[in-house]
mmCIF file of C-alpha atoms and ligand atoms in Angstrom:
data_model
loop_
_atom_site.group_PDB
_atom_site.id
_atom_site.type_symbol
_atom_site.label_atom_id
_atom_site.label_comp_id
_atom_site.label_asym_id
_atom_site.label_seq_id
_atom_site.Cartn_x
_atom_site.Cartn_y
_atom_site.Cartn_z
ATOM 1 C CA MET A 1 112.246 53.062 84.927
ATOM 2 C CA GLU A 2 113.430 56.505 83.826
ATOM 3 C CA LEU A 3 110.769 57.959 81.561
ATOM 4 C CA TYR A 4 112.840 60.853 80.284
ATOM 5 C CA SER A 5 116.529 61.707 80.092
ATOM 6 C CA GLY A 6 118.268 62.631 83.328
ATOM 7 C CA TYR A 7 118.442 66.290 82.291
ATOM 8 C CA ILE A 8 114.708 66.464 81.679
ATOM 9 C CA ASN A 9 114.006 64.771 84.983
ATOM 10 C CA LYS A 10 116.223 67.243 86.805
ATOM 11 C CA LEU A 11 114.493 70.155 85.058
ATOM 12 C CA ILE A 12 111.040 68.824 85.953
ATOM 13 C CA GLU A 13 112.160 68.319 89.538
ATOM 14 C CA GLU A 14 113.473 71.907 89.822
ATOM 15 C CA LEU A 15 110.376 73.427 88.231
ATOM 16 C CA SER A 16 107.975 71.430 90.389
ATOM 17 C CA SER A 17 109.697 72.745 93.508
ATOM 18 C CA LEU A 18 108.320 76.210 92.667
ATOM 19 C CA PRO A 19 105.159 77.337 94.456
ATOM 20 C CA GLY A 20 101.970 76.512 92.582
ATOM 21 C CA ILE A 21 103.724 74.280 90.043
ATOM 22 C CA GLY A 22 102.617 70.667 90.263
ATOM 23 C CA ASN A 23 104.272 67.782 88.460
ATOM 24 C CA LYS A 24 102.059 68.123 85.373
ATOM 25 C CA SER A 25 102.742 71.834 84.956
ATOM 26 C CA ALA A 26 106.434 71.200 85.550
ATOM 27 C CA GLN A 27 106.470 68.636 82.720
ATOM 28 C CA ARG A 28 104.657 71.025 80.400
ATOM 29 C CA LEU A 29 107.077 73.850 81.192
ATOM 30 C CA ALA A 30 110.090 71.557 80.818
ATOM 31 C CA PHE A 31 109.031 70.396 77.346
ATOM 32 C CA HIS A 32 108.213 73.957 76.357
ATOM 33 C CA LEU A 33 111.684 75.115 77.389
ATOM 34 C CA ILE A 34 113.418 72.252 75.621
ATOM 35 C CA ASN A 35 111.699 73.268 72.386
ATOM 36 C CA GLN A 36 112.769 76.915 72.632
ATOM 37 C CA PRO A 37 115.859 78.275 70.856
ATOM 38 C CA GLU A 38 118.865 78.026 73.183
ATOM 39 C CA GLU A 39 119.266 81.816 73.082
ATOM 40 C CA ARG A 40 115.765 82.303 74.473
ATOM 41 C CA VAL A 41 116.390 79.888 77.341
ATOM 42 C CA ARG A 42 119.705 81.549 78.141
ATOM 43 C CA ARG A 43 117.952 84.924 78.377
ATOM 44 C CA LEU A 44 115.430 83.477 80.822
ATOM 45 C CA ALA A 45 118.204 81.907 82.912
ATOM 46 C CA ASP A 46 120.157 85.199 82.980
ATOM 47 C CA THR A 47 117.030 87.101 83.983
ATOM 48 C CA LEU A 48 116.462 84.720 86.880
ATOM 49 C CA VAL A 49 120.037 85.055 88.123
ATOM 50 C CA ASP A 50 120.081 88.857 87.659
ATOM 51 C CA ALA A 51 116.820 89.273 89.561
ATOM 52 C CA ARG A 52 118.094 87.099 92.375
ATOM 53 C CA SER A 53 121.434 88.870 92.678
ATOM 54 C CA LYS A 54 120.330 92.491 92.113
ATOM 55 C CA VAL A 55 117.060 92.645 93.995
ATOM 56 C CA ARG A 56 117.221 93.380 97.702
ATOM 57 C CA TYR A 57 115.153 94.839 100.520
ATOM 58 C CA CYS A 58 114.597 98.590 100.694
ATOM 59 C CA SER A 59 116.544 99.793 103.716
ATOM 60 C CA ASP A 60 113.500 101.715 104.967
ATOM 61 C CA CYS A 61 110.343 99.747 104.166
ATOM 62 C CA PHE A 62 111.807 96.327 103.246
ATOM 63 C CA THR A 63 109.939 95.951 100.003
ATOM 64 C CA LEU A 64 111.900 94.466 97.105
ATOM 65 C CA THR A 65 113.933 96.947 95.103
ATOM 66 C CA ASP A 66 117.139 97.155 93.087
ATOM 67 C CA ARG A 67 118.265 100.325 94.854
ATOM 68 C CA ASP A 68 119.179 101.018 98.467
ATOM 69 C CA THR A 69 115.908 102.905 98.947
ATOM 70 C CA CYS A 70 112.789 102.047 96.946
ATOM 71 C CA PRO A 71 111.118 104.717 94.742
ATOM 72 C CA ILE A 72 108.241 105.102 97.235
ATOM 73 C CA CYS A 73 110.506 105.775 100.236
ATOM 74 C CA ALA A 74 112.707 108.028 98.096
ATOM 75 C CA ASN A 75 109.716 110.136 97.034
ATOM 76 C CA ALA A 76 109.639 113.371 99.060
ATOM 77 C CA ASN A 77 106.017 113.966 98.027
ATOM 78 C CA ARG A 78 104.809 110.914 99.936
ATOM 79 C CA ASP A 79 103.588 111.317 103.505
ATOM 80 C CA HIS A 80 106.419 109.740 105.482
ATOM 81 C CA LYS A 81 104.521 110.127 108.753
ATOM 82 C CA THR A 82 101.902 107.560 107.749
ATOM 83 C CA ILE A 83 103.115 103.969 107.533
ATOM 84 C CA MET A 84 100.943 101.170 106.179
ATOM 85 C CA VAL A 85 102.038 97.746 107.402
ATOM 86 C CA VAL A 86 101.526 94.921 104.892
ATOM 87 C CA GLU A 87 102.518 91.270 104.864
ATOM 88 C CA ASN A 88 104.322 91.158 101.529
ATOM 89 C CA PRO A 89 105.322 93.201 98.459
ATOM 90 C CA ARG A 90 102.267 91.910 96.533
ATOM 91 C CA ASP A 91 99.970 93.581 99.072
ATOM 92 C CA LEU A 92 101.971 96.785 98.722
ATOM 93 C CA ALA A 93 101.526 96.574 94.949
ATOM 94 C CA ALA A 94 97.769 96.110 95.373
ATOM 95 C CA TYR A 95 97.454 99.341 97.382
ATOM 96 C CA GLU A 96 99.895 101.165 95.132
ATOM 97 C CA LYS A 97 97.761 100.277 92.102
ATOM 98 C CA THR A 98 94.839 102.219 93.562
ATOM 99 C CA GLY A 99 97.000 105.350 93.257
ATOM 100 C CA LYS A 100 95.139 106.865 96.201
ATOM 101 C CA TYR A 101 97.383 106.047 99.135
ATOM 102 C CA GLU A 102 99.924 108.785 99.786
ATOM 103 C CA GLY A 103 101.791 107.406 102.791
ATOM 104 C CA VAL A 104 104.660 104.960 102.864
ATOM 105 C CA TYR A 105 104.717 101.236 103.674
ATOM 106 C CA HIS A 106 106.377 98.676 105.872
ATOM 107 C CA VAL A 107 106.638 95.130 104.517
ATOM 108 C CA LEU A 108 106.728 92.435 107.203
ATOM 109 C CA HIS A 109 107.531 89.519 104.883
ATOM 110 C CA GLY A 110 105.074 87.222 106.573
ATOM 111 C CA ALA A 111 102.733 87.090 109.522
ATOM 112 C CA ILE A 112 102.925 85.615 112.996
ATOM 113 C CA SER A 113 101.735 82.014 112.958
ATOM 114 C CA PRO A 114 102.174 79.896 116.078
ATOM 115 C CA MET A 115 100.909 76.913 114.043
ATOM 116 C CA LEU A 116 103.702 77.245 111.505
ATOM 117 C CA GLY A 117 106.235 78.224 114.147
ATOM 118 C CA ILE A 118 106.577 81.768 112.791
ATOM 119 C CA GLY A 119 107.168 84.151 115.687
ATOM 120 C CA PRO A 120 107.553 87.940 115.915
ATOM 121 C CA GLY A 121 111.315 87.577 115.445
ATOM 122 C CA ASP A 122 110.812 85.893 112.065
ATOM 123 C CA ILE A 123 109.183 88.890 110.369
ATOM 124 C CA LYS A 124 110.359 92.506 109.969
ATOM 125 C CA LEU A 125 108.834 93.729 113.219
ATOM 126 C CA LYS A 126 111.938 95.006 115.010
ATOM 127 C CA GLU A 127 112.578 97.043 111.887
ATOM 128 C CA LEU A 128 109.085 98.549 112.092
ATOM 129 C CA ILE A 129 109.554 99.527 115.731
ATOM 130 C CA ALA A 130 112.920 101.096 114.863
ATOM 131 C CA ARG A 131 111.207 103.279 112.252
ATOM 132 C CA LEU A 132 108.873 104.669 114.893
ATOM 133 C CA GLN A 133 111.801 106.543 116.459
ATOM 134 C CA LYS A 134 111.332 108.994 113.609
ATOM 135 C CA ASP A 135 108.390 111.379 113.357
ATOM 136 C CA VAL A 136 105.375 109.109 112.723
ATOM 137 C CA ASP A 137 101.706 110.122 113.076
ATOM 138 C CA GLU A 138 99.917 106.899 112.210
ATOM 139 C CA VAL A 139 100.546 103.220 111.618
ATOM 140 C CA ILE A 140 97.849 101.598 109.476
ATOM 141 C CA ILE A 141 97.833 97.835 109.906
ATOM 142 C CA ALA A 142 96.821 96.243 106.615
ATOM 143 C CA THR A 143 97.730 92.633 107.271
ATOM 144 C CA ASN A 144 95.349 90.059 105.772
ATOM 145 C CA SER A 145 92.143 89.153 107.598
ATOM 146 C CA SER A 146 93.330 85.557 108.079
ATOM 147 C CA LEU A 147 93.987 84.235 111.591
ATOM 148 C CA GLU A 148 97.700 84.971 111.120
ATOM 149 C CA GLY A 149 96.993 88.479 109.833
ATOM 150 C CA GLU A 150 94.718 89.254 112.798
ATOM 151 C CA THR A 151 97.203 87.808 115.299
ATOM 152 C CA THR A 152 99.917 89.967 113.789
ATOM 153 C CA ALA A 153 97.701 93.073 113.870
ATOM 154 C CA MET A 154 96.942 92.546 117.581
ATOM 155 C CA TYR A 155 100.591 91.997 118.366
ATOM 156 C CA ILE A 156 101.702 95.143 116.544
ATOM 157 C CA SER A 157 98.999 97.286 118.092
ATOM 158 C CA LYS A 158 100.075 96.184 121.596
ATOM 159 C CA LEU A 159 103.672 97.084 120.785
ATOM 160 C CA ILE A 160 102.857 100.511 119.378
ATOM 161 C CA LYS A 161 100.100 101.631 121.755
ATOM 162 C CA PRO A 162 102.479 102.681 124.576
ATOM 163 C CA THR A 163 104.334 105.020 122.194
ATOM 164 C CA GLY A 164 101.215 107.161 121.769
ATOM 165 C CA ILE A 165 101.374 106.853 117.975
ATOM 166 C CA ARG A 166 97.936 106.364 116.398
ATOM 167 C CA VAL A 167 97.386 102.727 115.345
ATOM 168 C CA THR A 168 94.564 101.839 112.960
ATOM 169 C CA ARG A 169 93.361 98.638 111.304
ATOM 170 C CA ILE A 170 91.858 98.588 107.813
ATOM 171 C CA ALA A 171 88.144 97.770 107.818
ATOM 172 C CA SER A 172 87.221 94.155 107.428
ATOM 173 C CA GLY A 173 85.248 94.708 104.234
ATOM 174 C CA VAL A 174 87.995 92.448 103.045
ATOM 175 C CA PRO A 175 86.730 88.843 103.002
ATOM 176 C CA VAL A 176 88.040 86.619 105.798
ATOM 177 C CA GLY A 177 91.116 84.711 104.748
ATOM 178 C CA GLY A 178 91.325 86.872 101.641
ATOM 179 C CA ASP A 179 94.685 87.880 100.301
ATOM 180 C CA LEU A 180 94.871 91.606 99.693
ATOM 181 C CA GLU A 181 96.299 91.106 96.237
ATOM 182 C CA ASN A 182 93.132 89.379 95.005
ATOM 183 C CA ILE A 183 90.816 92.150 96.091
ATOM 184 C CA ASP A 184 89.569 94.872 93.762
ATOM 185 C CA GLU A 185 90.669 98.485 94.182
ATOM 186 C CA VAL A 186 87.282 99.793 95.319
ATOM 187 C CA THR A 187 87.176 97.301 98.195
ATOM 188 C CA LEU A 188 90.770 98.127 99.117
ATOM 189 C CA LEU A 189 90.043 101.846 99.251
ATOM 190 C CA ARG A 190 86.854 101.287 101.222
ATOM 191 C CA ALA A 191 88.833 99.187 103.702
ATOM 192 C CA LEU A 192 91.407 101.980 103.992
ATOM 193 C CA ASP A 193 88.832 104.761 104.381
ATOM 194 C CA GLY A 194 86.903 102.728 106.951
ATOM 195 C CA ARG A 195 89.948 101.986 109.100
ATOM 196 C CA LYS A 196 89.394 102.024 112.850
ATOM 197 C CA ASP A 197 91.579 103.001 115.764
ATOM 198 C CA LEU A 198 92.945 100.087 117.732
HETATM 199 ZN ZN1 ZN B 1 110.973 101.556 100.673
#
């Protein structure tokens, strides 16, 4: 038996396909939206479509941006010879919020996970290696301290070592399995300051 109209069902189905949204939350959101003025819902829909169509990867660091080069890479005052490698744009945002890191970033968009079938070719690794053709002093690996993050860190360090470029890993003051974005700024900075050569 159909509990709600077909349109509501479709809406609930779409919403519950989003990460972290279970069926109950999807129902709550669907009813909330239905009760909003049409204008308000249209604005939300337009915002979703605009974000999807206008946002792209920075051509240097691969974070999300609406320009060809993100504001960090375009900033001449940043230290372009120090590259911090992170798994995703949320981790970049976490370090950026501390306001203390002056280098640039490289966003991998994932981590190597043999279990999930994610290999080196599935993340932005080739792109990182290509950047090392330029003048780079240090690559700071700030992937998460999960199994995938550690595997990725090892893999990257093996790739970079032969180039003679300094490779460091942020200290593991960061709890195991912890996502960088959930960690407070003091811990993040301590992890950065305590980084070790690989
Ligand atoms: Zn960038």
